[in-house]
C-alpha positions in Angstrom: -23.0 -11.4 43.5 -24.7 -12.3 46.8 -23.0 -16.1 46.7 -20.1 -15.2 45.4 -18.0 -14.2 48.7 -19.4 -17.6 50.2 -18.3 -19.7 47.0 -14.7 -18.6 47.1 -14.4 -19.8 50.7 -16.1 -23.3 49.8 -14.2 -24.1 46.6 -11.6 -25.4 49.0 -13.5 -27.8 50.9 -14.4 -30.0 47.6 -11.0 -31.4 46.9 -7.7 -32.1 47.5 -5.3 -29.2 48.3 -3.3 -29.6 45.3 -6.5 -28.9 43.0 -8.0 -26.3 44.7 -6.6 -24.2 41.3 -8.8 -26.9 39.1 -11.7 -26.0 41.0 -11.7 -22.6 41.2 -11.0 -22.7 37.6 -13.8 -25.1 36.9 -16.1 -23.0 38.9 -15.4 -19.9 37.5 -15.7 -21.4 33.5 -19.6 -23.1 34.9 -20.5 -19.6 36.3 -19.7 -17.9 32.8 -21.9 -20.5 30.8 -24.7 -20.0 32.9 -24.5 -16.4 33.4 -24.5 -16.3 29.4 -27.4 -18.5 29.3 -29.4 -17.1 31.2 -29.0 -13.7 30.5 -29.6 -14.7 26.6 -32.9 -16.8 28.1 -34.1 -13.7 30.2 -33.2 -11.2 27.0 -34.8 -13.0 25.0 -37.9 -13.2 27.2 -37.8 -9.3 27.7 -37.5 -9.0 23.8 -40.0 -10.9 23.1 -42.5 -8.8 26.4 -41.5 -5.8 24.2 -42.8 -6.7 21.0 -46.1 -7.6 21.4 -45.4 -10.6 23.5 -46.7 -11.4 27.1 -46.0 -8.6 29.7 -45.5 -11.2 32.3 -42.5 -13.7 30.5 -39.6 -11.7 31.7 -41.0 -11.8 35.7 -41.5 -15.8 34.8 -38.3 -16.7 33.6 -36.3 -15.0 36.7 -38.9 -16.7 39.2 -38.7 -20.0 37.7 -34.3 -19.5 37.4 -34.7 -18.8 41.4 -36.8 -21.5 42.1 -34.8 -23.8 40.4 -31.6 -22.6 42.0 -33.3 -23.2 45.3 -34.0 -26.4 44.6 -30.8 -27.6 43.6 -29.4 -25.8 47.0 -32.4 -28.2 48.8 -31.1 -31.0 46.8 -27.4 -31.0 47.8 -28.4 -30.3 51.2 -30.8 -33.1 51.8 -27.9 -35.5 49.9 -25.5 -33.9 52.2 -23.3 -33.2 49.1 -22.3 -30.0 51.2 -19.3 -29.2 53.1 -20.2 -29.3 56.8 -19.6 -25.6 57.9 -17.9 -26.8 61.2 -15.1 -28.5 59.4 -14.2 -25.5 57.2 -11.3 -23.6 58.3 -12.1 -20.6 60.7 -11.2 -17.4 59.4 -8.1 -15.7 61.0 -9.0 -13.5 63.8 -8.4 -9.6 62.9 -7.5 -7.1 65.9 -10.4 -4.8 65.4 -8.2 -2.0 66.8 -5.9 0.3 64.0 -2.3 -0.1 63.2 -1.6 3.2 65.0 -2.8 1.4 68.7 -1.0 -1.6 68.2 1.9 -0.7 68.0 
């Protein structure tokens, strides 16, 4: 949820214009696999806390899914697999004022 907004505007910078449609639609089909597997790993682990299992497996699974994601982030950083921000579009400036005192 917190990525998401940021995503959206970096989908574009991957590709070509005409497949900016593929990606988005690649990256939303990657997002649903993983947000189904890891919500099944982390139920499973909170399942397994509740019946008898260790207390602490639920707390372990989420750590080691954000240290992970970190990593990855670190990864395509360091590899400079990243868009750079400076050659991204900039967003369109907005009059901050209302409709009623621009007129």
């Amino acid at each position: 949820m917190t990525a998401q907004p940021f995503v959206m505007e970096l989908i574009p910078a991957f590709g070509r214009a005409e497949l900016t449609g593929t990606f988005y639609g690649l990256f939303h089909a990657v997002s649903g696999v993983t947000a189904a597997g890891t919500g099944a790993g982390v139920g499973w682990a909170m399942d397994t806390a509740t019946s008898g299992g260790p207390a602490w497996l639920p707390y372990a699974c989420c750590t080691a899914l954000g240290l992970t994601s970190a990593a990855a982030v670190t990864q395509l950083h360091r590899r400079r697999s990243l868009p750079d921000p400076a050659a991204l579009p900039a967003a369109p400036h907005r009059d901050p004022r209302p409709l009623s005192e621009t007129k």
